[in-house]
Short mmCIF file of C-alpha atoms and ligand atoms in Angstrom, two decimals:
data_model
loop_
_atom_site.label_atom_id
_atom_site.label_comp_id
_atom_site.label_asym_id
_atom_site.label_seq_id
_atom_site.Cartn_x
_atom_site.Cartn_y
_atom_site.Cartn_z
CA UNK A 1 95.54 76.76 113.04
CA UNK A 2 93.14 76.72 110.09
CA UNK A 3 92.81 73.27 108.62
CA UNK A 4 90.82 73.78 105.45
CA UNK A 5 90.85 75.96 102.42
CA UNK A 6 87.10 76.67 102.38
CA UNK A 7 85.98 80.27 102.18
CA UNK A 8 85.34 81.61 105.57
CA UNK A 9 82.62 84.19 106.46
CA UNK A 10 82.26 85.87 109.81
CA UNK A 11 78.57 86.50 110.42
CA UNK A 12 77.77 89.30 112.72
CA UNK A 13 74.22 89.14 114.24
CA UNK A 14 72.84 92.36 115.87
CA UNK A 15 69.72 92.99 117.97
CA UNK A 16 66.69 93.13 115.61
CA UNK A 17 63.63 90.97 115.09
CA UNK A 18 65.19 89.71 111.81
CA UNK A 19 67.91 87.89 113.79
CA UNK A 20 66.04 84.67 113.45
CA UNK A 21 66.54 84.93 109.74
CA UNK A 22 70.36 84.92 110.30
CA UNK A 23 69.98 81.18 111.07
CA UNK A 24 68.70 80.72 107.49
CA UNK A 25 71.59 82.69 106.13
CA UNK A 26 74.08 80.59 108.00
CA UNK A 27 72.55 77.48 106.56
CA UNK A 28 72.50 78.82 103.01
CA UNK A 29 76.17 79.83 103.23
CA UNK A 30 77.07 76.33 104.52
CA UNK A 31 75.14 74.75 101.66
CA UNK A 32 77.45 76.79 99.42
CA UNK A 33 80.50 75.36 101.00
CA UNK A 34 81.30 78.32 103.27
CA UNK A 35 82.67 77.90 106.85
CA UNK A 36 80.62 80.35 108.98
CA UNK A 37 81.62 81.70 112.42
CA UNK A 38 79.21 83.89 114.40
CA UNK A 39 79.60 86.97 116.50
CA UNK A 40 76.57 88.23 118.30
CA UNK A 41 75.92 91.52 120.06
CA UNK A 42 74.45 91.41 123.53
CA UNK A 43 71.16 92.67 122.13
CA UNK A 44 71.13 89.90 119.47
CA UNK A 45 71.20 87.28 122.16
CA UNK A 46 67.90 88.54 123.43
CA UNK A 47 66.30 87.57 120.07
CA UNK A 48 68.07 84.22 119.27
CA UNK A 49 70.09 81.93 121.60
CA UNK A 50 73.80 81.65 120.85
CA UNK A 51 73.27 77.86 121.20
CA UNK A 52 71.42 77.74 117.98
CA UNK A 53 74.29 79.38 116.02
CA UNK A 54 76.84 77.33 117.99
CA UNK A 55 75.17 74.10 117.07
CA UNK A 56 74.55 74.85 113.51
CA UNK A 57 77.98 76.52 112.73
CA UNK A 58 79.90 73.90 114.61
CA UNK A 59 82.00 76.69 116.19
CA UNK A 60 81.74 78.57 119.52
CA UNK A 61 79.83 81.80 119.15
CA UNK A 62 81.78 84.91 120.06
CA UNK A 63 79.99 87.00 122.58
CA UNK A 64 80.80 90.31 124.45
CA UNK A 65 80.49 88.45 127.79
CA UNK A 66 83.65 86.46 126.97
CA UNK A 67 85.45 89.03 124.97
CA UNK A 68 87.20 91.21 127.52
CA UNK A 69 88.66 88.30 129.40
CA UNK A 70 92.40 87.66 129.57
CA UNK A 71 92.07 83.99 128.58
CA UNK A 72 89.96 84.57 125.49
CA UNK A 73 92.62 85.85 123.13
CA UNK A 74 92.07 88.82 120.96
CA UNK A 75 88.94 87.57 119.29
CA UNK A 76 88.21 90.75 117.34
CA UNK A 77 91.56 90.45 115.58
CA UNK A 78 91.86 86.69 115.38
CA UNK A 79 88.35 86.08 113.82
CA UNK A 80 88.80 88.87 111.42
CA UNK A 81 92.26 87.67 110.37
CA UNK A 82 90.81 84.26 109.36
CA UNK A 83 87.67 85.44 107.66
CA UNK A 84 87.46 86.19 103.88
CA UNK A 85 84.37 88.37 104.44
CA UNK A 86 82.43 89.94 107.23
CA UNK A 87 78.64 89.87 106.90
CA UNK A 88 76.50 91.85 109.36
CA UNK A 89 72.90 90.51 109.07
CA UNK A 90 70.68 91.89 110.40
CA UNK A 91 72.43 95.17 110.83
CA UNK A 92 70.59 97.42 113.31
CA UNK A 93 70.52 101.17 112.98
CA UNK A 94 72.56 101.28 116.17
CA UNK A 95 75.41 99.08 114.88
CA UNK A 96 75.40 100.88 111.54
CA UNK A 97 75.83 104.24 113.36
CA UNK A 98 78.73 102.82 115.33
CA UNK A 99 80.43 101.49 112.26
CA UNK A 100 80.09 104.85 110.50
CA UNK A 101 81.63 106.62 113.47
CA UNK A 102 84.30 104.15 114.26
CA UNK A 103 82.94 103.35 117.68
CA UNK A 104 84.30 100.02 118.95
CA UNK A 105 82.50 99.36 122.19
CA UNK A 106 81.61 95.70 121.64
CA UNK A 107 83.21 92.64 119.97
CA UNK A 108 81.39 93.08 116.65
CA UNK A 109 82.10 96.77 116.06
CA UNK A 110 85.66 96.27 117.17
CA UNK A 111 85.99 93.25 114.78
CA UNK A 112 84.71 95.53 111.99
CA UNK A 113 87.31 98.12 112.62
CA UNK A 114 90.07 95.64 112.79
CA UNK A 115 88.91 93.77 109.70
CA UNK A 116 90.68 94.51 106.43
CA UNK A 117 88.54 92.38 104.01
CA UNK A 118 85.20 92.98 102.28
CA UNK A 119 82.24 93.89 104.51
CA UNK A 120 78.55 93.41 103.73
CA UNK A 121 75.69 94.68 105.76
CA UNK A 122 72.00 93.75 105.51
CA UNK A 123 70.06 96.48 107.43
CA UNK A 124 66.78 95.62 109.06
CA UNK A 125 64.61 98.06 110.95
CA UNK A 126 61.42 99.93 111.27
CA UNK A 127 60.53 102.14 108.26
CA UNK A 128 61.03 105.48 110.23
CA UNK A 129 64.43 104.36 111.62
CA UNK A 130 65.43 103.33 108.01
CA UNK A 131 64.43 106.66 106.39
CA UNK A 132 65.78 108.76 109.24
CA UNK A 133 68.59 110.99 107.91
CA UNK A 134 70.99 109.79 110.55
CA UNK A 135 70.70 106.20 109.25
CA UNK A 136 70.80 107.28 105.66
CA UNK A 137 73.92 109.41 106.15
CA UNK A 138 75.60 106.62 108.13
CA UNK A 139 74.92 104.20 105.24
CA UNK A 140 76.12 106.59 102.58
CA UNK A 141 79.33 107.05 104.52
CA UNK A 142 79.82 103.27 104.93
CA UNK A 143 79.10 102.69 101.26
CA UNK A 144 81.73 105.42 100.38
CA UNK A 145 84.25 103.39 102.39
CA UNK A 146 83.44 100.25 100.45
CA UNK A 147 80.99 98.59 102.61
CA UNK A 148 78.32 96.77 100.46
CA UNK A 149 74.80 97.41 101.58
CA UNK A 150 72.27 94.67 100.79
CA UNK A 151 69.20 96.97 100.48
CA UNK A 152 66.21 96.03 102.58
CA UNK A 153 62.89 95.19 100.99
CA UNK A 154 59.58 96.98 101.35
CA UNK A 155 56.88 94.96 103.07
CA UNK A 156 55.07 94.39 106.28
CA UNK A 157 57.37 95.08 109.15
CA UNK A 158 57.48 93.60 112.57
CA UNK A 159 56.05 96.65 114.08
CA UNK A 160 52.89 96.15 111.99
CA UNK A 161 53.39 99.01 109.47
CA UNK A 162 54.17 98.64 105.77
CA UNK A 163 57.34 100.21 104.44
CA UNK A 164 61.02 99.88 103.65
CA UNK A 165 63.33 98.36 106.22
CA UNK A 166 62.62 94.62 106.10
CA UNK A 167 65.81 92.67 105.81
CA UNK A 168 66.48 91.30 102.35
CA UNK A 169 65.57 87.63 102.01
CA UNK A 170 68.31 85.20 103.24
CA UNK A 171 68.66 83.65 99.74
CA UNK A 172 69.45 87.06 98.25
CA UNK A 173 71.94 87.88 101.01
CA UNK A 174 73.73 84.53 100.41
CA UNK A 175 73.80 85.24 96.67
CA UNK A 176 75.48 88.63 97.33
CA UNK A 177 78.07 86.95 99.63
CA UNK A 178 78.88 84.39 97.02
CA UNK A 179 79.31 87.06 94.41
CA UNK A 180 81.59 89.15 96.63
CA UNK A 181 83.68 86.12 97.49
CA UNK A 182 84.10 85.39 93.76
CA UNK A 183 84.91 88.95 92.88
CA UNK A 184 87.42 89.16 95.71
CA UNK A 185 89.19 85.90 94.88
CA UNK A 186 89.23 86.78 91.16
CA UNK A 187 90.76 90.18 91.49
CA UNK A 188 92.59 90.33 94.72
CA UNK A 189 96.11 90.47 93.12
CA UNK A 190 95.06 93.16 90.63
CA UNK A 191 97.76 95.75 90.12
CA UNK A 192 100.52 93.58 91.48
CA UNK A 193 103.57 92.18 89.75
CA UNK A 194 104.12 88.64 90.73
CA UNK A 195 107.37 86.68 89.83
CA UNK A 196 107.13 82.90 90.08
CA UNK A 197 109.93 80.44 89.51
CA UNK A 198 109.09 76.89 88.52
CA UNK A 199 110.78 73.56 87.63
CA UNK A 200 114.23 72.24 88.58
CA UNK A 201 117.60 73.47 87.59
CA UNK A 202 120.30 71.41 85.92
CA UNK A 203 123.96 71.96 86.73
CA UNK A 204 126.14 70.85 83.91
CA UNK A 205 129.05 68.36 84.55
CA UNK A 206 130.03 68.40 80.96
CA UNK A 207 128.23 69.20 77.61
CA UNK A 208 125.77 66.26 78.04
CA UNK A 209 125.52 65.35 81.68
CA UNK A 210 124.11 67.38 84.55
CA UNK A 211 122.99 67.19 88.18
CA UNK A 212 119.34 67.83 88.38
CA UNK A 213 116.17 66.99 90.34
CA UNK A 214 112.70 65.57 89.69
CA UNK A 215 110.76 68.83 89.98
CA UNK A 216 108.26 69.01 87.05
CA UNK A 217 107.31 72.65 87.50
CA UNK A 218 103.59 71.89 87.85
CA UNK A 219 103.25 73.76 91.19
CA UNK A 220 104.93 76.83 89.89
CA UNK A 221 102.88 76.82 86.68
CA UNK A 222 99.62 76.46 88.60
CA UNK A 223 100.67 79.39 90.86
CA UNK A 224 101.52 81.56 87.72
CA UNK A 225 98.19 80.69 86.10
CA UNK A 226 96.25 81.37 89.33
CA UNK A 227 98.07 84.68 89.98
CA UNK A 228 97.24 85.79 86.41
CA UNK A 229 93.55 84.86 86.81
CA UNK A 230 93.44 86.92 90.03
CA UNK A 231 94.56 90.04 88.10
CA UNK A 232 98.28 90.05 88.69
CA UNK A 233 100.83 90.80 86.07
CA UNK A 234 102.99 87.58 86.14
CA UNK A 235 106.54 86.72 85.09
CA UNK A 236 107.41 83.00 85.14
CA UNK A 237 111.13 81.99 85.30
CA UNK A 238 111.11 78.25 84.52
CA UNK A 239 113.79 75.69 84.58
CA UNK A 240 113.80 72.64 82.31
CA UNK A 241 109.96 72.08 82.29
CA UNK A 242 107.83 70.18 79.81
CA UNK A 243 104.61 72.07 80.23
CA UNK A 244 102.37 74.06 77.90
CA UNK A 245 102.75 77.84 78.04
CA UNK A 246 100.49 79.74 80.45
CA UNK A 247 98.38 82.29 78.41
CA UNK A 248 98.90 85.85 79.50
CA UNK A 249 102.08 85.13 81.44
CA UNK A 250 105.67 86.30 80.45
CA UNK A 251 107.94 83.27 80.41
CA UNK A 252 111.65 82.86 80.35
CA UNK A 253 113.89 79.80 80.59
CA UNK A 254 116.62 79.62 83.20
CA UNK A 255 118.37 76.33 83.10
CA UNK A 256 120.83 76.60 85.93
CA UNK A 257 120.83 78.10 89.40
CA UNK A 258 123.05 80.97 88.08
CA UNK A 259 120.48 81.60 85.32
CA UNK A 260 117.57 81.72 87.83
CA UNK A 261 119.57 84.17 90.00
CA UNK A 262 120.21 86.43 87.04
CA UNK A 263 116.64 86.34 85.75
CA UNK A 264 115.05 86.88 89.11
CA UNK A 265 117.48 89.67 90.07
CA UNK A 266 116.87 91.43 86.74
CA UNK A 267 113.12 91.55 87.37
CA UNK A 268 113.17 92.17 91.09
CA UNK A 269 112.95 96.06 91.21
CA UNK A 270 109.42 95.84 89.67
CA UNK A 271 108.19 92.82 91.65
CA UNK A 272 105.69 93.05 94.45
CA UNK A 273 105.46 89.32 95.23
CA UNK A 274 108.11 86.72 94.61
CA UNK A 275 107.18 83.08 94.77
CA UNK A 276 110.16 80.76 94.61
CA UNK A 277 108.52 77.42 93.71
CA UNK A 278 111.49 76.17 91.65
CA UNK A 279 113.83 73.49 93.00
CA UNK A 280 117.03 75.39 92.61
CA UNK A 281 120.33 73.48 92.99
CA UNK A 282 122.27 74.26 96.21
CA UNK A 283 125.52 73.24 94.48
CA UNK A 284 127.00 73.57 91.06
CA UNK A 285 129.96 71.75 89.54
CA UNK A 286 133.12 73.69 90.29
CA UNK A 287 134.84 73.28 86.98
CA UNK A 288 132.72 71.73 84.29
CA UNK A 289 134.44 70.04 81.32
CA UNK A 290 134.10 71.22 77.73
CA UNK A 291 132.78 68.50 75.51
CA UNK A 292 131.96 65.08 76.82
CA UNK A 293 134.04 63.60 79.66
CA UNK A 294 135.71 60.39 78.62
CA UNK A 295 134.87 57.20 80.44
CA UNK A 296 137.64 55.92 82.65
CA UNK A 297 137.81 52.84 84.95
CA UNK A 298 138.89 54.76 88.01
CA UNK A 299 136.88 56.68 90.70
CA UNK A 300 135.67 60.12 89.65
CA UNK A 301 135.47 63.06 92.11
CA UNK A 302 133.40 66.03 91.10
CA UNK A 303 133.97 69.11 93.23
CA UNK A 304 130.75 71.02 93.99
CA UNK A 305 130.51 74.61 95.04
CA UNK A 306 127.58 76.32 96.63
CA UNK A 307 125.18 78.37 94.44
CA UNK A 308 123.73 81.80 95.46
CA UNK A 309 120.79 81.55 97.81
CA UNK A 310 118.37 83.77 95.84
CA UNK A 311 115.64 83.59 98.51
CA UNK A 312 117.88 84.68 101.26
CA UNK A 313 119.47 87.50 99.29
CA UNK A 314 116.03 88.79 98.12
CA UNK A 315 114.51 88.55 101.56
CA UNK A 316 117.48 90.60 102.94
CA UNK A 317 116.92 93.40 100.43
CA UNK A 318 114.92 96.55 101.15
CA UNK A 319 111.78 97.13 99.12
CA UNK A 320 108.88 95.65 101.15
CA UNK A 321 108.17 92.92 98.60
CA UNK A 322 106.43 89.82 99.65
CA UNK A 323 108.69 86.82 99.52
CA UNK A 324 107.35 83.21 99.52
CA UNK A 325 109.76 80.17 99.65
CA UNK A 326 109.13 76.45 99.34
CA UNK A 327 110.57 73.89 101.64
CA UNK A 328 110.62 70.53 100.00
CA UNK A 329 111.64 68.45 103.02
CA UNK A 330 111.84 64.79 103.82
CA UNK A 331 109.37 63.51 106.44
CA UNK A 332 107.28 65.41 108.87
CA UNK A 333 110.25 66.53 110.97
CA UNK A 334 110.90 68.68 107.89
CA UNK A 335 108.10 70.90 109.05
CA UNK A 336 110.23 72.02 111.89
CA UNK A 337 113.01 72.70 109.53
CA UNK A 338 110.65 74.69 107.44
CA UNK A 339 109.69 76.76 110.46
CA UNK A 340 113.37 77.48 111.05
CA UNK A 341 113.87 78.41 107.41
CA UNK A 342 111.00 80.90 107.59
CA UNK A 343 112.64 82.67 110.47
CA UNK A 344 116.24 82.36 109.37
CA UNK A 345 115.67 83.52 105.89
CA UNK A 346 113.26 86.23 107.14
CA UNK A 347 110.63 85.12 104.61
CA UNK A 348 107.03 86.31 104.50
CA UNK A 349 105.72 82.83 103.82
CA UNK A 350 107.03 79.37 103.31
CA UNK A 351 105.16 76.46 101.87
CA UNK A 352 106.27 73.05 103.32
CA UNK A 353 105.73 69.80 101.48
CA UNK A 354 106.84 66.35 102.41
CA UNK A 355 108.84 64.93 99.47
CA UNK A 356 109.36 61.54 101.15
CA UNK A 357 105.84 60.65 99.95
CA UNK A 358 105.46 59.50 96.34
CA UNK A 359 101.73 60.43 96.02
CA UNK A 360 102.34 64.17 96.58
CA UNK A 361 104.95 66.82 95.62
CA UNK A 362 107.60 66.10 92.99
CA UNK A 363 106.46 65.24 89.51
CA UNK A 364 102.82 64.38 90.32
CA UNK A 365 99.59 66.27 90.00
CA UNK A 366 98.64 66.53 93.61
CA UNK A 367 100.25 68.12 96.68
CA UNK A 368 99.60 68.50 100.37
CA UNK A 369 101.21 71.44 102.06
CA UNK A 370 101.43 73.54 105.15
CA UNK A 371 101.53 77.26 104.58
CA UNK A 372 103.61 78.96 107.22
CA UNK A 373 103.71 82.64 107.98
CA UNK A 374 104.97 84.43 111.03
CA UNK A 375 101.25 84.77 112.02
CA UNK A 376 100.24 81.10 111.81
CA UNK A 377 99.95 77.94 109.81
CA UNK A 378 97.42 76.68 107.29
CA UNK A 379 97.17 73.01 106.34
CA UNK A 380 96.01 72.16 102.89
CA UNK A 381 94.98 68.50 102.74
CA UNK A 382 95.96 66.43 99.60
CA UNK A 383 94.38 67.99 96.53
CA UNK A 384 95.16 69.01 93.01
CA UNK A 385 98.15 71.52 92.56
CA UNK A 386 95.65 74.12 91.02
CA UNK A 387 93.63 74.11 94.26
CA UNK A 388 96.91 74.19 96.33
CA UNK A 389 97.97 77.22 94.25
CA UNK A 390 94.67 78.99 94.96
CA UNK A 391 95.05 78.33 98.76
CA UNK A 392 98.65 79.68 98.75
CA UNK A 393 97.45 82.85 96.85
CA UNK A 394 94.44 83.14 99.29
CA UNK A 395 97.08 83.41 102.08
CA UNK A 396 99.29 85.83 100.13
CA UNK A 397 96.27 88.03 99.39
CA UNK A 398 95.20 87.90 103.01
CA UNK A 399 98.60 88.84 104.21
CA UNK A 400 98.90 91.73 101.76
CA UNK A 401 95.53 93.02 102.94
CA UNK A 402 96.76 93.02 106.48
CA UNK A 403 99.94 94.82 105.39
CA UNK A 404 97.95 97.44 103.52
CA UNK A 405 95.70 97.95 106.49
CA UNK A 406 98.83 98.38 108.70
CA UNK A 407 100.16 100.98 106.18
CA UNK A 408 102.94 98.92 104.80
CA UNK A 409 103.11 99.31 100.98
CA UNK A 410 102.93 95.98 99.00
C1 FMN B 501 61.52 93.98 120.21
C2 FMN B 501 62.63 94.82 119.55
C3 FMN B 501 62.96 94.84 118.27
C4 FMN B 501 63.89 95.62 117.64
N1 FMN B 501 64.09 95.54 116.31
C5 FMN B 501 65.06 96.34 115.89
C6 FMN B 501 65.28 96.30 114.40
O1 FMN B 501 64.61 95.50 113.67
N2 FMN B 501 66.21 97.15 113.89
C7 FMN B 501 67.01 97.95 114.67
O2 FMN B 501 67.81 98.67 114.13
N3 FMN B 501 66.76 97.95 116.06
C8 FMN B 501 65.77 97.13 116.59
N4 FMN B 501 65.59 97.21 117.91
C9 FMN B 501 66.47 98.09 118.79
C10 FMN B 501 67.79 97.52 119.10
O3 FMN B 501 67.67 96.25 119.68
C11 FMN B 501 68.69 98.42 119.88
O4 FMN B 501 68.97 99.61 119.11
C12 FMN B 501 69.91 97.74 120.38
O5 FMN B 501 70.60 98.70 121.17
C13 FMN B 501 70.82 97.30 119.14
O6 FMN B 501 72.01 96.80 119.72
P1 FMN B 501 73.09 96.24 118.79
O7 FMN B 501 73.12 97.05 117.51
O8 FMN B 501 74.32 96.20 119.54
O9 FMN B 501 72.73 94.82 118.39
C14 FMN B 501 64.64 96.48 118.49
C15 FMN B 501 64.41 96.48 119.91
C16 FMN B 501 63.39 95.69 120.41
C17 FMN B 501 63.12 95.65 121.87
#
C-alpha cells in the first residue's frame, strides 16, 4: 500500500564510476519532495554499496540477487507500477544497449520494459564508448521511443582523457526530473474527455420541500478543475451547488437523481473517464404533490422508490471507459463496504471517505480518502480537496497508462 501522495521516482544505478554521483541525485530529489527508490545492477554494487542507498532512501534497495526468488514478489512490475518516473543515472553503454534491444536479463532492464511511465537516462562513459556508433544508434532509438536523454558533459573523464561522456551534474539531472514530473502531471489527461458529477441531488416532496443531503460539491469541482488543468476536456454535471464556475469546463445543472441519470447518459458515448463524485439520492419520492402539501396533525408517510444506479449501469456497459465511484461511508468499517462496492459494481476505482467525521468530507474544505483499485489501495492523509483531487487523478492517469501499455484503449 502506498501511503503518501508524493511524486515517486525509481532510480536505476548501473555500473560506472559515476555511480557515486547517484547518491547526490537521490539527495537532490529528496530535497525536492520526491520519494526515491533504488534499483542497482550487479555491476553498480561494485562501485557503491547498496547500504548507502538503502540508508539514504529509507527503502530497501532492489538487487538482482533477491529478484529471482519466489518470496520477493514481482519487483520489476511492482516498483514500476508505483513510480511516476524511471531515472537511470548513470546509464552505462551496456544498459543502454540492452534497453534499445529490449533485453531483460536483470531487474533494472526488466523494470524498464515493464514500465509505462516517462523514462530519463543520464549516460556516463568513456569518450570512445560514447562516440561509438553502437552507443549513438542505441540512444537515437531510445529517444525515438520517447526516452529522455540527459546529455553528458565534456570534461576530464575517469580514464584520464578529456572528452564527451561525463555524466551531467546531479543538479542538472534533478532539474530535468522535476521538469518531466511537472510536464507529466500537467498533461497526462490530454486528449481525454472526462465527465465529473458533483454536489447532492434534491428529491422533491412537493413544490417547496425536498429530500437532500449535505454534499457541497467541492470535491467534484476540485476534480473538474484539476482534470481540466491536466489537459482533459471536462463536463461537469452538478446538483444544487453554490460554487463559482470552473473556467474552461462545460457545466450543466441536474437537480434530481433522474436529472443526473439523464445528463450523464446523454454524454456517455463520448466519455473516456467518468468520475461520480456527486451524492446522488438512492430513493426518490414515489408520488410528489403538486403545490405545497398542507399541514395536518396526523402522521405522514412518504413512499420512496429506488432511483437508477447510474454507476452500476455505466460500469456494466461496453466501451472501455474508466469509471470512478465514491463511497461516502460511516466509520472505518465502511472501507470494507467500499471494497465490496468496487467489486460488486465492477468499477475501475472507488474513493472511500469516512463521513462520520465532521472535519473531513461533506461540506468542508478538507478530505481524507482511500483510493481503491483492483490493483491496490492508496491512502491520502487529511489535506485540502484540491490536493486530494490531484492524488485521485494521479491514480487515474497511472491506471490509464497501464491500460494503454496493455493495449486496452482508454
Ligand atoms: C572501473 C570501471 C569503470 C567503468 N566505468 C564505466 C562507465 O563509466 N560507463 C560504462 O558504460 N561502463 C563502465 N564500465 C563497464 C561496465 O561496468 C560494464 O559494461 C558492466 O557490464 C555494466 O553493467 P550494467 O550495465 O549492468 O551496470 C566500467 C568498468 C570498470 C571496471
